Coordinates of C-alpha atoms and ligand atoms in Angstrom, one line a residue:
Chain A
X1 CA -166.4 -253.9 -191.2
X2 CA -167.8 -250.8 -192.3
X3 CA -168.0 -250.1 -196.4
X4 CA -164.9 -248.2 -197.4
X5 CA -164.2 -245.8 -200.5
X6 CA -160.7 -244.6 -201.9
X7 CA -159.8 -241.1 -201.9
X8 CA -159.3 -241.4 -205.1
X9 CA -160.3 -243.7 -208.1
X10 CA -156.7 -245.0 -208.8
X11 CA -156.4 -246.0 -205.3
X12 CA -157.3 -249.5 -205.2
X13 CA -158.5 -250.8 -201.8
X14 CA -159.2 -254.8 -200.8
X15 CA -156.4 -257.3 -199.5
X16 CA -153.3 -255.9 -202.0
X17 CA -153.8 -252.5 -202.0
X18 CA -152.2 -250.6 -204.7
X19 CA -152.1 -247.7 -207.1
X20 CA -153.4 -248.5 -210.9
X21 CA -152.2 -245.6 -213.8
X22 CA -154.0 -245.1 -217.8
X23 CA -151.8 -246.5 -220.1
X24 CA -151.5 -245.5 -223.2
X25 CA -151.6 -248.5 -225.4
X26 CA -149.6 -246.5 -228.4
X27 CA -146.6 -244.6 -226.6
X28 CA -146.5 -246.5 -222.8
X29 CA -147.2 -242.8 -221.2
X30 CA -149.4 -243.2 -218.1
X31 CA -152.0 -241.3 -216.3
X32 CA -153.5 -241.1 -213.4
X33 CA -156.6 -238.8 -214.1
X34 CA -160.0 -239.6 -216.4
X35 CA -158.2 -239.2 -220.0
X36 CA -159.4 -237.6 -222.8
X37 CA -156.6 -238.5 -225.0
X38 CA -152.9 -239.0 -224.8
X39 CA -150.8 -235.8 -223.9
X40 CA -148.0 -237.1 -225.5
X41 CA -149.1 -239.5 -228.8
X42 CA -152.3 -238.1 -228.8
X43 CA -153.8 -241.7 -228.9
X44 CA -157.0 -242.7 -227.1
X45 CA -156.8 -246.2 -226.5
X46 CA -155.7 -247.0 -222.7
X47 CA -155.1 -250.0 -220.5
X48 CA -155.5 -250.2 -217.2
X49 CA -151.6 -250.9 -215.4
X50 CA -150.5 -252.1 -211.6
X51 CA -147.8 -249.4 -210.3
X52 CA -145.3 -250.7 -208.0
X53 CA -145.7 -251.0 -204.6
X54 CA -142.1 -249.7 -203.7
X55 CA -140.1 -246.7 -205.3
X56 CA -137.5 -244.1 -204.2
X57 CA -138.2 -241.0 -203.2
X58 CA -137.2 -238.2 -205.8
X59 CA -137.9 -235.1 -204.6
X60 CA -139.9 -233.7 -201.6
X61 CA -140.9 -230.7 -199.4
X62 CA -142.3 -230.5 -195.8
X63 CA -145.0 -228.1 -195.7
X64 CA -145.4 -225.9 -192.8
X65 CA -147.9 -223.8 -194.4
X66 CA -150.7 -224.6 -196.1
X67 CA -154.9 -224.1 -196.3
X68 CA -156.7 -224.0 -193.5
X69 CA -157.7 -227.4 -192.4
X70 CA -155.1 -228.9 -194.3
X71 CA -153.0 -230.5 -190.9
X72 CA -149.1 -229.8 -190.8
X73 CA -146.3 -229.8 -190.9
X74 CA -146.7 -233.2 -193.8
X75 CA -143.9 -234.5 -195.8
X76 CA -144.9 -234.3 -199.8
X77 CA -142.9 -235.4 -202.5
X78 CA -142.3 -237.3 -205.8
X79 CA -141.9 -241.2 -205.7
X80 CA -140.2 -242.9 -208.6
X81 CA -142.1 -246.5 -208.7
X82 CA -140.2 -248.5 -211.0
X83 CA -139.8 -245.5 -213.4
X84 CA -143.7 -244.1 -213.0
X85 CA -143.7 -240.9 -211.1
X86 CA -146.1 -240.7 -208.2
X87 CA -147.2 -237.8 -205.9
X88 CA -148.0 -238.9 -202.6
X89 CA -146.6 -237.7 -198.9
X90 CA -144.1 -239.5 -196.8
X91 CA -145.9 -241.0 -193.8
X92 CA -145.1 -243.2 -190.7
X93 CA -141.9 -240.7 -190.8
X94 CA -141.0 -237.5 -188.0
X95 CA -141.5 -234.8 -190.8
X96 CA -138.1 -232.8 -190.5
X97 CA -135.0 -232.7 -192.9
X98 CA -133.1 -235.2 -190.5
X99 CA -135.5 -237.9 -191.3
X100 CA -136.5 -237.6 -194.7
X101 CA -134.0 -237.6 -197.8
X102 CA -133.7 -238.0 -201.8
X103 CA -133.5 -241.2 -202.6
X104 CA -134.6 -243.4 -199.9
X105 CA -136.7 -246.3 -200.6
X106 CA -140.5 -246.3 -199.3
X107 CA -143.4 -248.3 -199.8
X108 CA -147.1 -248.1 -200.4
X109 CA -149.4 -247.7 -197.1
X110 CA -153.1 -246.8 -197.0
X111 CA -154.9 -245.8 -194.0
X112 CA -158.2 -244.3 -193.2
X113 CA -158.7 -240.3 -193.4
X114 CA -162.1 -240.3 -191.9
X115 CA -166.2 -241.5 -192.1
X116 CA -168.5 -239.5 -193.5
X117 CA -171.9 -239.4 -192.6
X118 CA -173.4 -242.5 -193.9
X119 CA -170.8 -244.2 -192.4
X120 CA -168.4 -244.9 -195.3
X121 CA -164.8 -244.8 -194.1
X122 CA -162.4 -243.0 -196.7
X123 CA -159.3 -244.9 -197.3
X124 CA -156.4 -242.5 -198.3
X125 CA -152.6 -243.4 -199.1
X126 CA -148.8 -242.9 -199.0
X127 CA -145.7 -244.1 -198.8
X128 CA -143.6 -244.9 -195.6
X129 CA -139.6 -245.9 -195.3
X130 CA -138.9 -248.9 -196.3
X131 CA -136.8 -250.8 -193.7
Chain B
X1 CA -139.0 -212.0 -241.8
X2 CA -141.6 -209.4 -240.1
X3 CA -140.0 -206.1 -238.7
X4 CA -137.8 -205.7 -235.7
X5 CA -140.1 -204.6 -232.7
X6 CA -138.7 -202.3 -230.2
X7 CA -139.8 -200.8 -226.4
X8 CA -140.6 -197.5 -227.2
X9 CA -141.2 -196.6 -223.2
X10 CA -142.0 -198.5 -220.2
X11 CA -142.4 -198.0 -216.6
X12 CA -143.1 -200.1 -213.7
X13 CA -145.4 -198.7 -210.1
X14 CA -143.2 -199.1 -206.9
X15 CA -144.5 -202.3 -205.6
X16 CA -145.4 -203.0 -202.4
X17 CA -148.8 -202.1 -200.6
X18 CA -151.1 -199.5 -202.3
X19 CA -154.2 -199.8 -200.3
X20 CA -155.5 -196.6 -201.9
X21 CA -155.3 -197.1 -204.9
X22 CA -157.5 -200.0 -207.1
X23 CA -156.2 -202.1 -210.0
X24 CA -157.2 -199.5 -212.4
X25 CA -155.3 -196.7 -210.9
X26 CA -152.2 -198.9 -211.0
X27 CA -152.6 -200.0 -214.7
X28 CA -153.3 -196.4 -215.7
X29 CA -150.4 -194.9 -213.7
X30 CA -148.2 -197.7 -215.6
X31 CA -149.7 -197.5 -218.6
X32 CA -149.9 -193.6 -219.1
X33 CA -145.9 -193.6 -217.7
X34 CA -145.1 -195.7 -220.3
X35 CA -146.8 -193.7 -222.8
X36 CA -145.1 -190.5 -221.3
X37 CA -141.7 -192.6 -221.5
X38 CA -142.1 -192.9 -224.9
X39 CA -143.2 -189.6 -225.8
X40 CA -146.5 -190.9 -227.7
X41 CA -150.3 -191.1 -226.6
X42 CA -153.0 -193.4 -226.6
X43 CA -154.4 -192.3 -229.6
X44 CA -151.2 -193.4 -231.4
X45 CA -151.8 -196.9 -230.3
X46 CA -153.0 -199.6 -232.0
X47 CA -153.7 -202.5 -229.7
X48 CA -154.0 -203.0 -225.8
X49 CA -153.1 -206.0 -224.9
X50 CA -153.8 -206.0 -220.6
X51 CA -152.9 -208.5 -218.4
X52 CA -154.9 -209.5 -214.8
X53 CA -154.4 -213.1 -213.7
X54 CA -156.6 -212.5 -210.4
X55 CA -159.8 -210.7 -211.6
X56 CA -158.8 -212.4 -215.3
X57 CA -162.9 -211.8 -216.2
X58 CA -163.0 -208.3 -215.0
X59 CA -162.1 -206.7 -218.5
X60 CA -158.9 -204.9 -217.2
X61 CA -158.0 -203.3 -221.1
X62 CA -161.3 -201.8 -221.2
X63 CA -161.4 -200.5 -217.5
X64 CA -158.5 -198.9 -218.5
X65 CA -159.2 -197.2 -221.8
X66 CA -162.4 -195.7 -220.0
X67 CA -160.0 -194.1 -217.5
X68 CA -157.1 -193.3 -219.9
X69 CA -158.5 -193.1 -223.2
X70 CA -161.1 -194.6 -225.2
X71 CA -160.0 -194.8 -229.3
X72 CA -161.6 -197.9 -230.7
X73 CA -158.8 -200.0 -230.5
X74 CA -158.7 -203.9 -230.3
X75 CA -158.1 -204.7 -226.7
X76 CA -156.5 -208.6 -225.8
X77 CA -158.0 -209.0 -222.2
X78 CA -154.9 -211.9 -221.2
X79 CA -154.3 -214.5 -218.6
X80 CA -151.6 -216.9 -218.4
X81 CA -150.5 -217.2 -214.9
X82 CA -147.2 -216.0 -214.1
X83 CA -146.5 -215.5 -217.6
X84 CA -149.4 -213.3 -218.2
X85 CA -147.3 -210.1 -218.0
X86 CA -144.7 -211.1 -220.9
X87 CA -147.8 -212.6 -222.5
X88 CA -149.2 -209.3 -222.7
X89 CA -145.9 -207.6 -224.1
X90 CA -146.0 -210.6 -226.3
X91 CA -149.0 -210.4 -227.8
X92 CA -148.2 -206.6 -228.3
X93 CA -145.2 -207.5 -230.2
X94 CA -146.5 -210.1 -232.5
X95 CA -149.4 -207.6 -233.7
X96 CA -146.6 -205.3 -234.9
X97 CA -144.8 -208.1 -236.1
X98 CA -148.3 -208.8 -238.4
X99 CA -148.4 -205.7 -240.2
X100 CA -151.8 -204.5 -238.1
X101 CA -150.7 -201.6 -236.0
X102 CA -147.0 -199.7 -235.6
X103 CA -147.5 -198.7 -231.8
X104 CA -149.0 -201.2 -229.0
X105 CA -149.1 -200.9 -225.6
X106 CA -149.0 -203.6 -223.0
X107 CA -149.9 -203.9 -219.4
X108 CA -149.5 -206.1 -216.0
X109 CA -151.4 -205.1 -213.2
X110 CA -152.2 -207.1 -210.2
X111 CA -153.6 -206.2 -206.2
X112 CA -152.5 -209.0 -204.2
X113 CA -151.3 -207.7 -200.8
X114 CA -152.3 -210.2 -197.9
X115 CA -153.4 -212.6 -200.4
X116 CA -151.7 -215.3 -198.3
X117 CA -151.1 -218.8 -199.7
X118 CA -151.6 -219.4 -203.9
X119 CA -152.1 -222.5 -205.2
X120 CA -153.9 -224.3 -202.1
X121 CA -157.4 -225.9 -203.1
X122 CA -156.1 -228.5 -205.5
X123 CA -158.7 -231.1 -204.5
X124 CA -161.6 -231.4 -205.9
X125 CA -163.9 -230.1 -202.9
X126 CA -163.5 -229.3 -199.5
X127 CA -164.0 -232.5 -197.5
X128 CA -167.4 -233.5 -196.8
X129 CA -170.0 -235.1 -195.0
X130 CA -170.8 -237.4 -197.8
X131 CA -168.0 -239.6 -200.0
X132 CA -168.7 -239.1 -203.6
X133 CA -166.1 -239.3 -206.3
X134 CA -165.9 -235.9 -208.3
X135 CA -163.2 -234.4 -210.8
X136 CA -160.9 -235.8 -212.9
X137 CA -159.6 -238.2 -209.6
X138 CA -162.7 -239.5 -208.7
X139 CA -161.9 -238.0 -205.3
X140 CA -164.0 -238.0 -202.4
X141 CA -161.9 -235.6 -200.4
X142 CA -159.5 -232.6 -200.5
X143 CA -156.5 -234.2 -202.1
X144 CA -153.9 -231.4 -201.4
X145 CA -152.1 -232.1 -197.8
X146 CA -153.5 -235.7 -198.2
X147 CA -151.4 -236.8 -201.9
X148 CA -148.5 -234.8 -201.8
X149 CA -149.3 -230.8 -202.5
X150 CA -149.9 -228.9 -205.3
X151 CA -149.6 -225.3 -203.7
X152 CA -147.0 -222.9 -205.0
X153 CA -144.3 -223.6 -202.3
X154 CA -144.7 -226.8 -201.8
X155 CA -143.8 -227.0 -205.2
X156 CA -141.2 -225.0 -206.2
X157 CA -138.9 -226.5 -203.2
X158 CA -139.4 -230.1 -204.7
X159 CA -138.2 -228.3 -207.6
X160 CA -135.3 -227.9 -206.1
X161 CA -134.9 -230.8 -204.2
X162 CA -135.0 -232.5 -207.0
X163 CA -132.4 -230.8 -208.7
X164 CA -130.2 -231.5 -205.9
X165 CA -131.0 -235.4 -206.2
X166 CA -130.3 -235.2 -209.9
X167 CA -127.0 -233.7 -209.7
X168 CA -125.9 -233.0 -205.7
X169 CA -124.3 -230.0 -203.9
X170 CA -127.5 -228.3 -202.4
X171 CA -128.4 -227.8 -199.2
X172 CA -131.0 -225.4 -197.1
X173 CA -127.9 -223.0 -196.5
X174 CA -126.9 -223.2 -200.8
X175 CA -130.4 -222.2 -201.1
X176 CA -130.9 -219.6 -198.3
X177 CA -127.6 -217.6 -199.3
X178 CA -129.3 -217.1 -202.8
X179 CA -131.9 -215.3 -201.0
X180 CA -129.1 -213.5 -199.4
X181 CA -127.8 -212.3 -202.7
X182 CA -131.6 -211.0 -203.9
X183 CA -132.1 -209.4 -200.4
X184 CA -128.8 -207.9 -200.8
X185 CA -129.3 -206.6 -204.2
X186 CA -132.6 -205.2 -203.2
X187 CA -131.5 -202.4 -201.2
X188 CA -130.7 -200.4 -204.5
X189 CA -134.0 -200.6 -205.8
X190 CA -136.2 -198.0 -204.9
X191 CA -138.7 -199.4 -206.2
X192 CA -138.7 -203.4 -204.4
X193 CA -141.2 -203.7 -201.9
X194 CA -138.7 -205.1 -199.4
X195 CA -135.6 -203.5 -199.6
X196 CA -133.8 -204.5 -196.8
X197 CA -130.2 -206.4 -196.4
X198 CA -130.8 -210.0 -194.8
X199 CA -128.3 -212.1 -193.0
X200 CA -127.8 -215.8 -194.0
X201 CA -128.9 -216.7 -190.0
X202 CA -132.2 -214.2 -190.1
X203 CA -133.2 -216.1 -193.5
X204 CA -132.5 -219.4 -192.3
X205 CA -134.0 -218.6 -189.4
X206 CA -137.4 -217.2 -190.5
X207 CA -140.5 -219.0 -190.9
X208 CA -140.6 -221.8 -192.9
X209 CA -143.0 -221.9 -195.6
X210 CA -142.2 -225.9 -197.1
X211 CA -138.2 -226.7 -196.9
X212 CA -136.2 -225.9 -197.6
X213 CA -137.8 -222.3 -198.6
X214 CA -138.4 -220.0 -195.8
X215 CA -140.7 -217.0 -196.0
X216 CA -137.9 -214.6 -197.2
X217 CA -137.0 -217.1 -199.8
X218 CA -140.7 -217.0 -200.8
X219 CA -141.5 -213.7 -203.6
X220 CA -143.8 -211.8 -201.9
X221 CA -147.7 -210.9 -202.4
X222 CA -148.0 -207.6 -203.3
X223 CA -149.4 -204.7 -205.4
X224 CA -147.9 -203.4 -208.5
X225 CA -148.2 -202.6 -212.7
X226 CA -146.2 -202.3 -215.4
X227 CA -146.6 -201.6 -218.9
X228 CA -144.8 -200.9 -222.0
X229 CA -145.0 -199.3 -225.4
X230 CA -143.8 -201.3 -228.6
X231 CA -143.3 -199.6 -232.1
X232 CA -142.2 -201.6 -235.4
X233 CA -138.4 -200.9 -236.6
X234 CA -140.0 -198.5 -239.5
X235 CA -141.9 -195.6 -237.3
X236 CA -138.7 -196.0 -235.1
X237 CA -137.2 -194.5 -237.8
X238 CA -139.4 -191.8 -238.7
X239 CA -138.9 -190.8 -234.5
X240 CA -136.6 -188.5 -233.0
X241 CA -133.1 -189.2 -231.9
X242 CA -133.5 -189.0 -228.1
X243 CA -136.3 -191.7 -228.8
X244 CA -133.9 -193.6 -230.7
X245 CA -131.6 -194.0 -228.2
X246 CA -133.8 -195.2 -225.4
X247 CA -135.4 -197.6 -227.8
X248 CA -134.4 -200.8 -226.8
X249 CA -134.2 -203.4 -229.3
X250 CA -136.9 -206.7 -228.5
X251 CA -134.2 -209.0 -230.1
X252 CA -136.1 -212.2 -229.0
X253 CA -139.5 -212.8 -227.7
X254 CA -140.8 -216.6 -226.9
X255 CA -143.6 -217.9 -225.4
X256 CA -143.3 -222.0 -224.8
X257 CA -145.2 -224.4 -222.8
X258 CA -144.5 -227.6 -221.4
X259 CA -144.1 -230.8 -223.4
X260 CA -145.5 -233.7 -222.1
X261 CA -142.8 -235.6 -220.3
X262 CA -143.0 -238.6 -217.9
X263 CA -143.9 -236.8 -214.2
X264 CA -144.9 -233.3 -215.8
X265 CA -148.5 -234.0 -214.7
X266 CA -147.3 -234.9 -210.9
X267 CA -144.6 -232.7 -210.3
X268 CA -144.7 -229.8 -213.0
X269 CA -141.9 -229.8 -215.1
X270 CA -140.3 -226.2 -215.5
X271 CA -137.2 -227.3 -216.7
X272 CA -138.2 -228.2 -220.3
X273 CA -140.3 -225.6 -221.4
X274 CA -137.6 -222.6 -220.1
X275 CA -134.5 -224.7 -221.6
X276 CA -136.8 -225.1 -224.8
X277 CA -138.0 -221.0 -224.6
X278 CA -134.3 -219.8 -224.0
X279 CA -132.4 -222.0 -226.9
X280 CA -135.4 -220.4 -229.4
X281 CA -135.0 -216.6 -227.6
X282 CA -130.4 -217.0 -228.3
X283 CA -131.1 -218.3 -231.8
X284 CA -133.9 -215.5 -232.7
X285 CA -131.4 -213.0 -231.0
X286 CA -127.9 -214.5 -232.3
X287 CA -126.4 -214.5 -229.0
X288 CA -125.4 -216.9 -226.0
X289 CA -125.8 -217.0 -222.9
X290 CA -121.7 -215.8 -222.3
X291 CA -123.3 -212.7 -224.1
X292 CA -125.7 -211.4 -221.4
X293 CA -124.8 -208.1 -219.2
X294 CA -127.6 -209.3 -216.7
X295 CA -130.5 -211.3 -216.2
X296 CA -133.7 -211.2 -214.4
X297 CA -135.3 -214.9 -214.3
X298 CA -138.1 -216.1 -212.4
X299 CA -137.0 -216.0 -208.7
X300 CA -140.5 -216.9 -207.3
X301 CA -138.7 -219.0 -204.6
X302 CA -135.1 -219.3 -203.9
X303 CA -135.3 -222.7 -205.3
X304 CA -136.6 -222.2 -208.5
X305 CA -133.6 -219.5 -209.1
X306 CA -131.3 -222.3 -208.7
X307 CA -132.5 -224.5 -211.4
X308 CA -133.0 -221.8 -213.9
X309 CA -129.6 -220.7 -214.0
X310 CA -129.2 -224.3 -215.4
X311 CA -132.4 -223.7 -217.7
X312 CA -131.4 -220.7 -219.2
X313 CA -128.2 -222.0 -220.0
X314 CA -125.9 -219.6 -217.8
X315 CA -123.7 -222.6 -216.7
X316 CA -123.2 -226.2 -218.1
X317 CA -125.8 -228.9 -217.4
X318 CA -125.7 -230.1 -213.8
X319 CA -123.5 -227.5 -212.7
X320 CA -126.3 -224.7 -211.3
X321 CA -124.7 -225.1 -207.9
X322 CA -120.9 -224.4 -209.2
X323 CA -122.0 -221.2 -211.0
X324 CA -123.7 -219.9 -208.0
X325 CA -120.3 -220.4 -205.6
X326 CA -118.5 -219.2 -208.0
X327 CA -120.1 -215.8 -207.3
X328 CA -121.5 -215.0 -210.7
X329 CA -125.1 -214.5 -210.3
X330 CA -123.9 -211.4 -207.8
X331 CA -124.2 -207.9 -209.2
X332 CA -120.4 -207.6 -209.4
X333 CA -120.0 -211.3 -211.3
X334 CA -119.5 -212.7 -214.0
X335 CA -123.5 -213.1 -215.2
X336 CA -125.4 -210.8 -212.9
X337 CA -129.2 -212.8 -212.1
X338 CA -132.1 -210.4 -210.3
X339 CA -130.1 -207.0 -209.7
X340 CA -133.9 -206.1 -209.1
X341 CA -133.7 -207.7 -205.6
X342 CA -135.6 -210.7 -207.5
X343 CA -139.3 -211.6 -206.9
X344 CA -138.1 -212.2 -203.1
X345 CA -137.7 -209.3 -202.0
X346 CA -138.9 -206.7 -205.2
X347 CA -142.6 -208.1 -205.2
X348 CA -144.6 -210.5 -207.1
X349 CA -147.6 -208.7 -208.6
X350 CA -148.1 -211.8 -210.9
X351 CA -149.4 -210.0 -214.1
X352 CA -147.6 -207.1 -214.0
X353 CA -143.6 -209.7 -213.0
X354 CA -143.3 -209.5 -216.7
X355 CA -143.2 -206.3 -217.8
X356 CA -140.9 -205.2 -214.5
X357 CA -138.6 -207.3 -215.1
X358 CA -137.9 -206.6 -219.0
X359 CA -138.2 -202.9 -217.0
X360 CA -134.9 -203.6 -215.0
X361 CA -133.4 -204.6 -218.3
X362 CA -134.2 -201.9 -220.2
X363 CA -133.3 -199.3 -217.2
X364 CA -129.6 -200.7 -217.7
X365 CA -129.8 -201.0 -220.9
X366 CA -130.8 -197.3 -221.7
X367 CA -128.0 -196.7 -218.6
X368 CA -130.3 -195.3 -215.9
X369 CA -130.3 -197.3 -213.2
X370 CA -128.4 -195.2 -211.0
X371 CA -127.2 -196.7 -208.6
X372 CA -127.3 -200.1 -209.0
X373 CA -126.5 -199.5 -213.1
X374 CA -124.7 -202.5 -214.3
X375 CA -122.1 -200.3 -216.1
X376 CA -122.2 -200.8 -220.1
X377 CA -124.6 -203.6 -219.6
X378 CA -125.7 -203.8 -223.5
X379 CA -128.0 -207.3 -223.7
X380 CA -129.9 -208.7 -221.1
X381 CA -132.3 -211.3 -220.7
X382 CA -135.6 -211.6 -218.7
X383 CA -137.4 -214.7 -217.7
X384 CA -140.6 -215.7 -216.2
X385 CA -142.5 -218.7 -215.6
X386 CA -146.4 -219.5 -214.4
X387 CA -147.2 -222.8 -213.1
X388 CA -149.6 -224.7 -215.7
X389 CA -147.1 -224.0 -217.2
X390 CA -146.7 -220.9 -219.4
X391 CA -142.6 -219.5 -219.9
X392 CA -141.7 -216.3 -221.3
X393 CA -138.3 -215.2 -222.4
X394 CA -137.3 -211.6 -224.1
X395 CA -133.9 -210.8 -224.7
X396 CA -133.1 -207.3 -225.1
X397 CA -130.3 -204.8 -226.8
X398 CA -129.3 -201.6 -226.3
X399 CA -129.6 -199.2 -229.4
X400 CA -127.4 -198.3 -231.0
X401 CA -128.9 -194.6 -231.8
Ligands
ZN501 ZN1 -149.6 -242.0 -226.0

């Protein structure tokens, strides 16, 4: 199998594929970027935490326009995962307003989104209906 | 308690498309209006505060005193996305407010015609050839398209999807038929860049941009400036009564951000920091929201209009969607929101948004709006928000000179 590499850091790839947030160890806020501190306690002591798997789907768009190279139309939108917001786009969906509502339940999916020149294959994620 | 700051003149450019003239020519034909307006000159000034979101390094202030006059003055080169307009005017009022100066003079100007899609780009590079992690998300691709988006329309309608999941009752149409109501308003304002009447079917109809906002639901890129001169309650006095009377009274002026709340840093949270700007802007003003004669808030899709009549306090919590069907954000309701036309169809020149709007005000308030006047209208409020996020509200009085 050829190496793979997450899109991004808090992706976390292998046989239970999830999404991990920064913690902050004084107030419970979470992050999902390199912190410098706490936005909200202003602590800087975090933990690394699990996010759920599963969530409900809060708010979302379907983007017909976007920068070039950027395929559409997509589905993007706000997942509540067990009271942790998460951005991510609906996938495994038909991307029209028929389809896709607030407050259905969707799951975590990963999938590749391509190999770069040494061979590497990107793994990126989102989040398809559940059921 | 510092002084009582007033609008001494102001002006606004038509916006729309002004491929002959450059940034400076638009701040100096605001700036130099505004100046005319209020029957003073540059050499009266005692700050420029300018505001350019686009070419933010390019030193707008002091390409513009080299056209329109050069006296010495301190010059506040500001940038604060959407906001950067009212952050001007603001910065303007609170050096009057300090004792340093009795006349400043504040300016928006931006040059955005065909500048297509804001906000794209949110990754951290464009993909490439080789996977390396990079920025604050160790990414090792484009992350907008691929995690959700972070471009302005994309945005804004989960804005308002979300409010519709929070409380129920929207729907496209709900949303489309306050575009209806901007488009509709527009064709008073000579000055809009799109001043034509829409029909519910031609906007829902139209492209779409991200649902539930189509492209007339989106503000439009354009060209424009506006500017305004302040003076401290004392030289008021000392001015003539005609300048009395147009003054218009800065009754509350409030910058906020947004407070860190749970989601604010995945889907931006522009509820807070407006709800947060407009309780501080009724208490420094001693009104209420049941007070306002009109209202220009921060239209920059037909979605975000929606949740800031809930933000601003013009109807109960939750109950954004009632207040609209009730018909009283429409120039002959109850609370009148965007008798400009709105950002949707009167332009979005992002630095210059907040200046025109406190412009629209004060053209009803000083009762010269002709014919889309909002008769006896004697306190409004205008709103604007950039994405980062940066919220501005004034409210404004009439004299009463
Ligand atoms: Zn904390």
């Amino acid at each position: 199998m050829a190496e793979q590499v997450p899109l991004v850091e808090y992706l976390v790839l292998g046989d239970d594929p999830h999404l991990t947030a920064q913690e902050c160890t004084g107030c419970g806020a979470r992050f999902f970027d390199r912190r410098n501190a706490c936005a909200s306690c202003e602590g800087d002591q975090f933990k690394k935490v699990r996010i759920a798997n599963e969530g409900v789907l809060r708010a979302f768009t379907i983007v017909s326009m976007a920068a070039p190279g950027v395929p559409v139309p997509f589905v993007a939108g706000v997942i509540d995962c067990d009271g942790t917001s998460v951005r991510g786009n609906v996938v495994n969906v038909e991307p029209s307003p028929d389809n896709v509502s607030t407050g259905m339940k969707v799951r975590l999916t990963t999938f590749p989104i391509g190999t770069d020149d040494d061979g590497v294959e990107g793994i990126g994620f989102g989040f398809e209906p559940v059921g | 308690m510092a002084e009582d700051v007033w609008i001494l003149g102001i002006t606004m450019t038509k916006f729309g498309k002004h491929p002959d003239k450059d940034m400076v020519d638009l701040a100096a034909e605001a700036a130099r209006g505004a100046l005319s307006d209020a029957g003073v000159t540059m050499k009266d000034m005692g700050i420029l505060a300018a505001g350019n979101l686009m070419n933010a390094s390019a030193g707008i202030g002091q390409q513009l005193q080299k056209q329109i006059g050069q006296t010495g003055i301190p010059v506040y080169n500001v940038a604060n996305a959407c906001a950067t307009g009212a952050t001007a005017l603001r910065t303007a009022v609170m050096a009057i407010k300090a004792g340093e100066c009795d006349y400043g003079l504040a300016v928006g100007v931006e040059k955005l015609s065909g500048a297509g899609l804001l906000g794209a780009g949110g990754g951290s590079r464009s993909s490439g050839t080789h996977y390396e992690p990079s920025g604050r998300y160790g990414a090792v691709a484009t992350t907008d398209g691929r995690i959700g988006t972070t471009t302005m329309p994309g945005t804004f309608a989960q804005i308002g999807m979300e409010y519709g999941h929070k409380y129920g009752g929207t729907s496209f149409e709900l949303f489309a038929k306050i575009s209806e109501k901007n488009h509709a308003h527009s064709t008073l304002n000579p000055l809009a860049a799109y001043t034509k009447k829409m029909s519910l079917e031609q906007i829902m109809g139209d492209v779409m941009i991200a649902y539930p906002n189509t492209r007339p639901m989106c503000s439009a890129n354009c060209d424009g400036a506006a500017a305004a001169v302040v003076v401290s309650d004392s030289k008021l006095k000392t001015l003539s009564l005609e300048q009395r009377k147009r003054a218009v009274k800065i009754a509350a002026s409030v910058l906020t951000t947004d407070p860190w709340q749970e989601a604010c840093q995945i889907l931006p949270d522009v509820n807070t920091l407006t709800r947060n700007a407009a309780r501080q802007a009724y208490e420094q003003a001693g009104v209420g929201p049941e007070d306002l004669d009109l209202v220009e808030l921060h239209d920059c899709f037909a979605t975000a209009e929606l949740v800031h009549y809930d933000n601003l306090m013009l109807c109960e919590e939750g109950g954004a969607v009632d207040f609209f069907n009730s018909g009283a954000p429409w120039r002959d309701g109850k609370t009148p929101v965007n008798v400009s036309g709105g950002l949707e169809s009167k332009g979005h020149p992002i630095a210059a948004t907040g200046i025109a709007n406190i412009w629209e005000v004060c053209h009803h308030l000083r009762g010269e709006a002709g014919d889309r006047q909002i008769q006896g209208a004697k306190v409004g409020l205008a709103h604007v928000i950039g994405l980062g996020s940066a919220c501005g509200v004034h409210i404004l009085e009439k004299s009463a000179a």
